[in-house]
């Protein structure tokens, strides 16, 4: 019994001090999004609408334009773009929970992009900040559970692969819990003191929106490649992609996790709207879209024939993203649609 | 699977739990053998055949050797010793040195105007090969010298060769120390578990926080030394000294602690080497298991201190050159060995000439020793000879080859090193044992681990000595 008592004491003290460290490093692993989170923690009550998503939202929704359109239509809105480039379902869910635990006052509405709930971790992203970020207990369990889901071909994983993946998730969880790797950054922050301009920077960036800076050579190059090579047939390809019937791939949406997410948001009295961003890629299967609509409000911009202005090459940066002009167009359209949606009674929204 | 990785901790926890749950000694040994082979197989399962072959050869050679000795047939005994040495050195030579010697020979032929094509083979170096071949060689030599009886049970011998805590990077265990421990019936209550945990924790901090923490700065300087100032080169060299010490002694601490948790005692491998008073003292404190191995099985076999002065110097130099080459197949390691060999010769001669005649100046001998050690580390670490030369010149003349500086804020990484070093040198843990409630010590370990973990880089690096 004595060794067990010693082990217990050591583990309790380890967990207690780690918990203290976590409280000192609230936005550990958030990288550049830490400034957004800190800003929302400080003045989050200013905002009534939050946009959460991947780079398609990060680059594509401009809160200032959105708010202006709402105001022009006689409404009132203060929105904030809290999207993270490259974010997948688990990552967004992690951010969502962190947000709700942080905000001094919850927003009226949250718009979440529908993305894949991919339980696999890319080799290049292993142990990276962005993956460590979302490995809370809840999300780790959710990712582990999703490994048990049916995975149709071609993404079928072998038992060995699932075990490896499960191990990776557990390891990420342990590292996140003990803030592995955060020491130097924390020490530097302590050494240099808080950055007084941190929150203002987030505000200056159009309330979380960040369009492609076309002064940068690499962005110019990417945009030029798109315009030169693909622009002329982009619309047609997008139409084909949208019409391309894809088999239901439930693992990519992780329905059980989404149900939890919907319940979580509604429990807090916040209106939830799912968003399918405008991009030329295989469209969500019709039966899946119908299922999603039965669970929550969905604004679907993935069909070029219903929203051609978002697939015009002049508003595109590349296949998946809008440029700054496109962000304005999309933000205007989104503002109209959200206002219309809110005006309808819940029973007539489906 | 390295000791500072999470999966090793899980592996070790399982091995240890099953080990102590098993009652019978043979079952425990068999379990440890299976775990050791599994541990080694995780690196590369193909090398399991190699370690098994090495084990079989030495096991049978030692028995034949013993039989020849009993029959008073010295020639046969010598023959079997040669079989063992040739087999071990053959394996080591092929896997570790073939490419080096083939490349060197080809370069020499090219220099003489006889160009040859690519002579190297795509040989993968089996991890820990230098360590386990030295262990098996010492076993055969000890049996030959009559210091040790050959072990009867093959599985005991296989466990001695493959015992996982020290398999891949030492300490180099002598059969004479280890084999008797296999026969002893161990009880969990008899081991100093808390002390072992403390030692593991200390090793973990040295390796994962300090060695891995300073590694990027070291890599930066050694990648292109010609771009840095002399100050940066000095800092980079000092940091490498810190890195290699923390990396290797950290590994040794963890290995010794793991063995202790399983009821085995391994020899200490480091004894505050940078506090040495002279270079001879340094080699009594640095990688003790290797230096004592080289002394007992190479230096003494070459003649040791017997014979003329030139003969003794030759023995010293040869031992250190071969010791350098043991670390790796490269001329930089030979130069490193030569610097140490020359320093040992100078120190030996200086001591003889000035014995009791020159008053000793406090700190000066220690600082001089440290300078020599640092200079030698440059050759040990540099990737090319040109880089080593550039750094060596800058180190000695303080002439900057470039303009770049390195970030000095990483100095905080050295704080835990100094704290751990100071506490250990004062034997604080041993002092506190019995004076402080043991539950308090366990609690402190938990706190220290929680404070250390954030300083573990997310990308763990293998131990430096794994490549040797």
PDB file of N, CA, C and O in Angstrom, chain B residues 351-410:
ATOM      1  N   UNK B 351      53.247  15.968 -14.351  1.00  0.00           N
ATOM      2  CA  UNK B 351      53.126  15.514 -12.954  1.00  0.00           C
ATOM      3  C   UNK B 351      54.445  14.911 -12.486  1.00  0.00           C
ATOM      4  O   UNK B 351      54.897  15.169 -11.363  1.00  0.00           O
ATOM      5  N   UNK B 352      55.081  14.149 -13.351  1.00  0.00           N
ATOM      6  CA  UNK B 352      56.349  13.518 -12.963  1.00  0.00           C
ATOM      7  C   UNK B 352      57.432  14.580 -12.752  1.00  0.00           C
ATOM      8  O   UNK B 352      58.186  14.544 -11.789  1.00  0.00           O
ATOM      9  N   UNK B 353      57.451  15.563 -13.676  1.00  0.00           N
ATOM     10  CA  UNK B 353      58.509  16.572 -13.612  1.00  0.00           C
ATOM     11  C   UNK B 353      58.326  17.539 -12.447  1.00  0.00           C
ATOM     12  O   UNK B 353      59.292  18.022 -11.875  1.00  0.00           O
ATOM     13  N   UNK B 354      57.084  17.847 -12.142  1.00  0.00           N
ATOM     14  CA  UNK B 354      56.851  18.925 -11.164  1.00  0.00           C
ATOM     15  C   UNK B 354      56.358  18.417  -9.817  1.00  0.00           C
ATOM     16  O   UNK B 354      55.963  19.231  -8.974  1.00  0.00           O
ATOM     17  N   UNK B 355      56.406  17.096  -9.627  1.00  0.00           N
ATOM     18  CA  UNK B 355      55.843  16.542  -8.392  1.00  0.00           C
ATOM     19  C   UNK B 355      56.425  17.229  -7.164  1.00  0.00           C
ATOM     20  O   UNK B 355      57.642  17.258  -6.989  1.00  0.00           O
ATOM     21  N   UNK B 356      55.570  17.801  -6.379  1.00  0.00           N
ATOM     22  CA  UNK B 356      55.922  18.461  -5.117  1.00  0.00           C
ATOM     23  C   UNK B 356      56.851  19.658  -5.292  1.00  0.00           C
ATOM     24  O   UNK B 356      57.396  20.166  -4.343  1.00  0.00           O
ATOM     25  N   UNK B 357      57.071  20.099  -6.504  1.00  0.00           N
ATOM     26  CA  UNK B 357      57.998  21.217  -6.692  1.00  0.00           C
ATOM     27  C   UNK B 357      57.295  22.510  -7.099  1.00  0.00           C
ATOM     28  O   UNK B 357      57.759  23.579  -6.796  1.00  0.00           O
ATOM     29  N   UNK B 358      56.183  22.398  -7.753  1.00  0.00           N
ATOM     30  CA  UNK B 358      55.449  23.600  -8.193  1.00  0.00           C
ATOM     31  C   UNK B 358      54.188  23.732  -7.345  1.00  0.00           C
ATOM     32  O   UNK B 358      53.389  22.789  -7.278  1.00  0.00           O
ATOM     33  N   UNK B 359      54.028  24.860  -6.660  1.00  0.00           N
ATOM     34  CA  UNK B 359      52.805  25.016  -5.858  1.00  0.00           C
ATOM     35  C   UNK B 359      51.572  25.058  -6.769  1.00  0.00           C
ATOM     36  O   UNK B 359      51.621  25.682  -7.834  1.00  0.00           O
ATOM     37  N   UNK B 360      50.520  24.398  -6.364  1.00  0.00           N
ATOM     38  CA  UNK B 360      49.330  24.354  -7.212  1.00  0.00           C
ATOM     39  C   UNK B 360      48.522  25.640  -7.070  1.00  0.00           C
ATOM     40  O   UNK B 360      48.390  26.181  -5.973  1.00  0.00           O
ATOM     41  N   UNK B 361      48.043  26.145  -8.172  1.00  0.00           N
ATOM     42  CA  UNK B 361      47.222  27.366  -8.190  1.00  0.00           C
ATOM     43  C   UNK B 361      45.763  26.917  -8.187  1.00  0.00           C
ATOM     44  O   UNK B 361      45.365  26.132  -9.044  1.00  0.00           O
ATOM     45  N   UNK B 362      44.969  27.401  -7.246  1.00  0.00           N
ATOM     46  CA  UNK B 362      43.566  26.959  -7.213  1.00  0.00           C
ATOM     47  C   UNK B 362      42.851  27.290  -8.527  1.00  0.00           C
ATOM     48  O   UNK B 362      43.110  28.327  -9.124  1.00  0.00           O
ATOM     49  N   UNK B 363      42.002  26.415  -8.936  1.00  0.00           N
ATOM     50  CA  UNK B 363      41.135  26.563 -10.123  1.00  0.00           C
ATOM     51  C   UNK B 363      41.860  26.490 -11.463  1.00  0.00           C
ATOM     52  O   UNK B 363      41.271  26.090 -12.463  1.00  0.00           O
ATOM     53  N   UNK B 364      43.123  26.913 -11.521  1.00  0.00           N
ATOM     54  CA  UNK B 364      43.794  26.962 -12.825  1.00  0.00           C
ATOM     55  C   UNK B 364      43.853  25.598 -13.513  1.00  0.00           C
ATOM     56  O   UNK B 364      43.510  25.496 -14.708  1.00  0.00           O
ATOM     57  N   UNK B 365      44.269  24.525 -12.823  1.00  0.00           N
ATOM     58  CA  UNK B 365      44.316  23.222 -13.517  1.00  0.00           C
ATOM     59  C   UNK B 365      42.938  22.810 -14.027  1.00  0.00           C
ATOM     60  O   UNK B 365      42.824  22.286 -15.135  1.00  0.00           O
ATOM     61  N   UNK B 366      41.903  23.083 -13.221  1.00  0.00           N
ATOM     62  CA  UNK B 366      40.545  22.718 -13.636  1.00  0.00           C
ATOM     63  C   UNK B 366      40.120  23.483 -14.872  1.00  0.00           C
ATOM     64  O   UNK B 366      39.525  22.926 -15.799  1.00  0.00           O
ATOM     65  N   UNK B 367      40.466  24.788 -14.915  1.00  0.00           N
ATOM     66  CA  UNK B 367      40.101  25.608 -16.071  1.00  0.00           C
ATOM     67  C   UNK B 367      40.854  25.172 -17.324  1.00  0.00           C
ATOM     68  O   UNK B 367      40.290  25.117 -18.411  1.00  0.00           O
ATOM     69  N   UNK B 368      42.143  24.860 -17.143  1.00  0.00           N
ATOM     70  CA  UNK B 368      42.932  24.379 -18.283  1.00  0.00           C
ATOM     71  C   UNK B 368      42.350  23.080 -18.828  1.00  0.00           C
ATOM     72  O   UNK B 368      42.226  22.887 -20.040  1.00  0.00           O
ATOM     73  N   UNK B 369      41.976  22.203 -17.911  1.00  0.00           N
ATOM     74  CA  UNK B 369      41.370  20.923 -18.310  1.00  0.00           C
ATOM     75  C   UNK B 369      40.093  21.170 -19.096  1.00  0.00           C
ATOM     76  O   UNK B 369      39.869  20.571 -20.142  1.00  0.00           O
ATOM     77  N   UNK B 370      39.293  22.102 -18.591  1.00  0.00           N
ATOM     78  CA  UNK B 370      38.028  22.398 -19.253  1.00  0.00           C
ATOM     79  C   UNK B 370      38.267  22.945 -20.666  1.00  0.00           C
ATOM     80  O   UNK B 370      37.558  22.602 -21.616  1.00  0.00           O
ATOM     81  N   UNK B 371      39.299  23.766 -20.796  1.00  0.00           N
ATOM     82  CA  UNK B 371      39.637  24.326 -22.115  1.00  0.00           C
ATOM     83  C   UNK B 371      39.977  23.204 -23.097  1.00  0.00           C
ATOM     84  O   UNK B 371      39.529  23.208 -24.254  1.00  0.00           O
ATOM     85  N   UNK B 372      40.805  22.278 -22.631  1.00  0.00           N
ATOM     86  CA  UNK B 372      41.208  21.162 -23.507  1.00  0.00           C
ATOM     87  C   UNK B 372      39.982  20.344 -23.893  1.00  0.00           C
ATOM     88  O   UNK B 372      39.797  19.978 -25.068  1.00  0.00           O
ATOM     89  N   UNK B 373      39.146  20.086 -22.900  1.00  0.00           N
ATOM     90  CA  UNK B 373      37.946  19.274 -23.159  1.00  0.00           C
ATOM     91  C   UNK B 373      37.036  19.991 -24.165  1.00  0.00           C
ATOM     92  O   UNK B 373      36.522  19.377 -25.102  1.00  0.00           O
ATOM     93  N   UNK B 374      36.864  21.297 -23.995  1.00  0.00           N
ATOM     94  CA  UNK B 374      36.012  22.057 -24.913  1.00  0.00           C
ATOM     95  C   UNK B 374      36.583  22.057 -26.332  1.00  0.00           C
ATOM     96  O   UNK B 374      35.851  21.845 -27.304  1.00  0.00           O
ATOM     97  N   UNK B 375      37.891  22.257 -26.417  1.00  0.00           N
ATOM     98  CA  UNK B 375      38.534  22.252 -27.735  1.00  0.00           C
ATOM     99  C   UNK B 375      38.327  20.886 -28.413  1.00  0.00           C
ATOM    100  O   UNK B 375      38.024  20.809 -29.610  1.00  0.00           O
ATOM    101  N   UNK B 376      38.476  19.832 -27.634  1.00  0.00           N
ATOM    102  CA  UNK B 376      38.298  18.486 -28.201  1.00  0.00           C
ATOM    103  C   UNK B 376      36.849  18.264 -28.644  1.00  0.00           C
ATOM    104  O   UNK B 376      36.596  17.622 -29.660  1.00  0.00           O
ATOM    105  N   UNK B 377      35.894  18.840 -27.897  1.00  0.00           N
ATOM    106  CA  UNK B 377      34.477  18.671 -28.277  1.00  0.00           C
ATOM    107  C   UNK B 377      34.201  19.274 -29.647  1.00  0.00           C
ATOM    108  O   UNK B 377      33.324  18.812 -30.368  1.00  0.00           O
ATOM    109  N   UNK B 378      34.939  20.333 -29.987  1.00  0.00           N
ATOM    110  CA  UNK B 378      34.723  20.956 -31.307  1.00  0.00           C
ATOM    111  C   UNK B 378      34.953  19.916 -32.401  1.00  0.00           C
ATOM    112  O   UNK B 378      34.151  19.783 -33.333  1.00  0.00           O
ATOM    113  N   UNK B 379      36.030  19.159 -32.266  1.00  0.00           N
ATOM    114  CA  UNK B 379      36.323  18.141 -33.280  1.00  0.00           C
ATOM    115  C   UNK B 379      35.321  16.986 -33.207  1.00  0.00           C
ATOM    116  O   UNK B 379      35.024  16.353 -34.207  1.00  0.00           O
ATOM    117  N   UNK B 380      34.850  16.731 -32.025  1.00  0.00           N
ATOM    118  CA  UNK B 380      33.890  15.641 -31.828  1.00  0.00           C
ATOM    119  C   UNK B 380      32.564  15.953 -32.535  1.00  0.00           C
ATOM    120  O   UNK B 380      31.935  15.074 -33.098  1.00  0.00           O
ATOM    121  N   UNK B 381      32.167  17.215 -32.495  1.00  0.00           N
ATOM    122  CA  UNK B 381      30.838  17.591 -32.968  1.00  0.00           C
ATOM    123  C   UNK B 381      30.814  18.114 -34.398  1.00  0.00           C
ATOM    124  O   UNK B 381      29.821  17.929 -35.120  1.00  0.00           O
ATOM    125  N   UNK B 382      31.899  18.778 -34.817  1.00  0.00           N
ATOM    126  CA  UNK B 382      31.870  19.452 -36.131  1.00  0.00           C
ATOM    127  C   UNK B 382      31.612  18.444 -37.246  1.00  0.00           C
ATOM    128  O   UNK B 382      32.035  17.295 -37.177  1.00  0.00           O
ATOM    129  N   UNK B 383      30.896  18.916 -38.262  1.00  0.00           N
ATOM    130  CA  UNK B 383      30.534  17.989 -39.344  1.00  0.00           C
ATOM    131  C   UNK B 383      31.662  17.826 -40.360  1.00  0.00           C
ATOM    132  O   UNK B 383      31.759  16.789 -41.005  1.00  0.00           O
ATOM    133  N   UNK B 384      32.498  18.862 -40.511  1.00  0.00           N
ATOM    134  CA  UNK B 384      33.630  18.728 -41.441  1.00  0.00           C
ATOM    135  C   UNK B 384      34.900  19.200 -40.736  1.00  0.00           C
ATOM    136  O   UNK B 384      34.842  19.912 -39.723  1.00  0.00           O
ATOM    137  N   UNK B 385      36.002  18.821 -41.315  1.00  0.00           N
ATOM    138  CA  UNK B 385      37.285  19.224 -40.749  1.00  0.00           C
ATOM    139  C   UNK B 385      37.491  20.731 -40.854  1.00  0.00           C
ATOM    140  O   UNK B 385      38.028  21.363 -39.947  1.00  0.00           O
ATOM    141  N   UNK B 386      37.028  21.296 -41.959  1.00  0.00           N
ATOM    142  CA  UNK B 386      37.181  22.740 -42.176  1.00  0.00           C
ATOM    143  C   UNK B 386      36.427  23.507 -41.080  1.00  0.00           C
ATOM    144  O   UNK B 386      36.940  24.466 -40.518  1.00  0.00           O
ATOM    145  N   UNK B 387      35.212  23.040 -40.796  1.00  0.00           N
ATOM    146  CA  UNK B 387      34.411  23.687 -39.748  1.00  0.00           C
ATOM    147  C   UNK B 387      35.110  23.588 -38.397  1.00  0.00           C
ATOM    148  O   UNK B 387      35.164  24.560 -37.633  1.00  0.00           O
ATOM    149  N   UNK B 388      35.645  22.398 -38.117  1.00  0.00           N
ATOM    150  CA  UNK B 388      36.325  22.196 -36.828  1.00  0.00           C
ATOM    151  C   UNK B 388      37.530  23.127 -36.730  1.00  0.00           C
ATOM    152  O   UNK B 388      37.780  23.738 -35.688  1.00  0.00           O
ATOM    153  N   UNK B 389      38.251  23.261 -37.823  1.00  0.00           N
ATOM    154  CA  UNK B 389      39.444  24.109 -37.834  1.00  0.00           C
ATOM    155  C   UNK B 389      39.042  25.570 -37.617  1.00  0.00           C
ATOM    156  O   UNK B 389      39.636  26.267 -36.792  1.00  0.00           O
ATOM    157  N   UNK B 390      37.995  26.002 -38.337  1.00  0.00           N
ATOM    158  CA  UNK B 390      37.508  27.386 -38.194  1.00  0.00           C
ATOM    159  C   UNK B 390      37.124  27.655 -36.742  1.00  0.00           C
ATOM    160  O   UNK B 390      37.493  28.687 -36.166  1.00  0.00           O
ATOM    161  N   UNK B 391      36.393  26.725 -36.176  1.00  0.00           N
ATOM    162  CA  UNK B 391      35.932  26.919 -34.795  1.00  0.00           C
ATOM    163  C   UNK B 391      37.104  26.862 -33.820  1.00  0.00           C
ATOM    164  O   UNK B 391      37.182  27.654 -32.875  1.00  0.00           O
ATOM    165  N   UNK B 392      38.015  25.918 -34.055  1.00  0.00           N
ATOM    166  CA  UNK B 392      39.174  25.771 -33.161  1.00  0.00           C
ATOM    167  C   UNK B 392      39.998  27.040 -33.140  1.00  0.00           C
ATOM    168  O   UNK B 392      40.404  27.525 -32.078  1.00  0.00           O
ATOM    169  N   UNK B 393      40.233  27.618 -34.328  1.00  0.00           N
ATOM    170  CA  UNK B 393      41.037  28.849 -34.426  1.00  0.00           C
ATOM    171  C   UNK B 393      40.317  29.991 -33.699  1.00  0.00           C
ATOM    172  O   UNK B 393      40.916  30.730 -32.912  1.00  0.00           O
ATOM    173  N   UNK B 394      39.013  30.118 -33.963  1.00  0.00           N
ATOM    174  CA  UNK B 394      38.238  31.190 -33.316  1.00  0.00           C
ATOM    175  C   UNK B 394      38.210  30.986 -31.806  1.00  0.00           C
ATOM    176  O   UNK B 394      38.278  31.947 -31.036  1.00  0.00           O
ATOM    177  N   UNK B 395      38.125  29.757 -31.396  1.00  0.00           N
ATOM    178  CA  UNK B 395      38.059  29.427 -29.971  1.00  0.00           C
ATOM    179  C   UNK B 395      39.360  29.832 -29.263  1.00  0.00           C
ATOM    180  O   UNK B 395      39.335  30.394 -28.169  1.00  0.00           O
ATOM    181  N   UNK B 396      40.481  29.581 -29.921  1.00  0.00           N
ATOM    182  CA  UNK B 396      41.771  29.848 -29.282  1.00  0.00           C
ATOM    183  C   UNK B 396      42.239  31.291 -29.455  1.00  0.00           C
ATOM    184  O   UNK B 396      42.851  31.863 -28.558  1.00  0.00           O
ATOM    185  N   UNK B 397      41.958  31.882 -30.631  1.00  0.00           N
ATOM    186  CA  UNK B 397      42.491  33.231 -30.900  1.00  0.00           C
ATOM    187  C   UNK B 397      41.474  34.345 -30.656  1.00  0.00           C
ATOM    188  O   UNK B 397      41.839  35.512 -30.668  1.00  0.00           O
ATOM    189  N   UNK B 398      40.233  33.976 -30.477  1.00  0.00           N
ATOM    190  CA  UNK B 398      39.121  34.931 -30.301  1.00  0.00           C
ATOM    191  C   UNK B 398      38.911  35.815 -31.536  1.00  0.00           C
ATOM    192  O   UNK B 398      38.351  36.907 -31.453  1.00  0.00           O
ATOM    193  N   UNK B 399      39.390  35.384 -32.674  1.00  0.00           N
ATOM    194  CA  UNK B 399      39.168  36.099 -33.936  1.00  0.00           C
ATOM    195  C   UNK B 399      37.845  35.606 -34.531  1.00  0.00           C
ATOM    196  O   UNK B 399      37.695  34.411 -34.779  1.00  0.00           O
ATOM    197  N   UNK B 400      36.931  36.546 -34.780  1.00  0.00           N
ATOM    198  CA  UNK B 400      35.606  36.150 -35.282  1.00  0.00           C
ATOM    199  C   UNK B 400      35.633  35.852 -36.777  1.00  0.00           C
ATOM    200  O   UNK B 400      36.040  36.718 -37.557  1.00  0.00           O
ATOM    201  N   UNK B 401      35.198  34.672 -37.185  1.00  0.00           N
ATOM    202  CA  UNK B 401      35.129  34.406 -38.627  1.00  0.00           C
ATOM    203  C   UNK B 401      33.911  35.055 -39.276  1.00  0.00           C
ATOM    204  O   UNK B 401      33.876  35.223 -40.485  1.00  0.00           O
ATOM    205  N   UNK B 402      32.887  35.416 -38.513  1.00  0.00           N
ATOM    206  CA  UNK B 402      31.674  36.016 -39.091  1.00  0.00           C
ATOM    207  C   UNK B 402      31.055  37.033 -38.151  1.00  0.00           C
ATOM    208  O   UNK B 402      31.682  37.444 -37.167  1.00  0.00           O
ATOM    209  N   UNK B 403      29.840  37.416 -38.445  1.00  0.00           N
ATOM    210  CA  UNK B 403      29.178  38.485 -37.700  1.00  0.00           C
ATOM    211  C   UNK B 403      28.031  37.995 -36.817  1.00  0.00           C
ATOM    212  O   UNK B 403      27.639  38.669 -35.865  1.00  0.00           O
ATOM    213  N   UNK B 404      27.484  36.832 -37.159  1.00  0.00           N
ATOM    214  CA  UNK B 404      26.232  36.391 -36.506  1.00  0.00           C
ATOM    215  C   UNK B 404      26.423  36.087 -35.026  1.00  0.00           C
ATOM    216  O   UNK B 404      27.474  35.607 -34.607  1.00  0.00           O
ATOM    217  N   UNK B 405      25.377  36.394 -34.269  1.00  0.00           N
ATOM    218  CA  UNK B 405      25.382  36.097 -32.829  1.00  0.00           C
ATOM    219  C   UNK B 405      24.269  35.088 -32.546  1.00  0.00           C
ATOM    220  O   UNK B 405      23.408  34.878 -33.399  1.00  0.00           O
ATOM    221  N   UNK B 406      24.296  34.490 -31.383  1.00  0.00           N
ATOM    222  CA  UNK B 406      23.150  33.642 -31.041  1.00  0.00           C
ATOM    223  C   UNK B 406      22.394  34.252 -29.868  1.00  0.00           C
ATOM    224  O   UNK B 406      22.963  34.991 -29.080  1.00  0.00           O
ATOM    225  N   UNK B 407      21.103  33.914 -29.830  1.00  0.00           N
ATOM    226  CA  UNK B 407      20.216  34.479 -28.816  1.00  0.00           C
ATOM    227  C   UNK B 407      20.702  34.085 -27.417  1.00  0.00           C
ATOM    228  O   UNK B 407      20.816  32.905 -27.107  1.00  0.00           O
ATOM    229  N   UNK B 408      20.979  35.086 -26.611  1.00  0.00           N
ATOM    230  CA  UNK B 408      21.513  34.802 -25.283  1.00  0.00           C
ATOM    231  C   UNK B 408      20.444  34.502 -24.250  1.00  0.00           C
ATOM    232  O   UNK B 408      20.746  34.099 -23.130  1.00  0.00           O
ATOM    233  N   UNK B 409      19.161  34.649 -24.657  1.00  0.00           N
ATOM    234  CA  UNK B 409      18.100  34.483 -23.659  1.00  0.00           C
ATOM    235  C   UNK B 409      17.881  33.025 -23.275  1.00  0.00           C
ATOM    236  O   UNK B 409      17.156  32.740 -22.326  1.00  0.00           O
ATOM    237  N   UNK B 410      18.489  32.121 -24.048  1.00  0.00           N
ATOM    238  CA  UNK B 410      18.273  30.709 -23.716  1.00  0.00           C
ATOM    239  C   UNK B 410      19.056  30.316 -22.459  1.00  0.00           C
ATOM    240  O   UNK B 410      18.984  29.177 -22.021  1.00  0.00           O
TER     241      UNK B 410
END
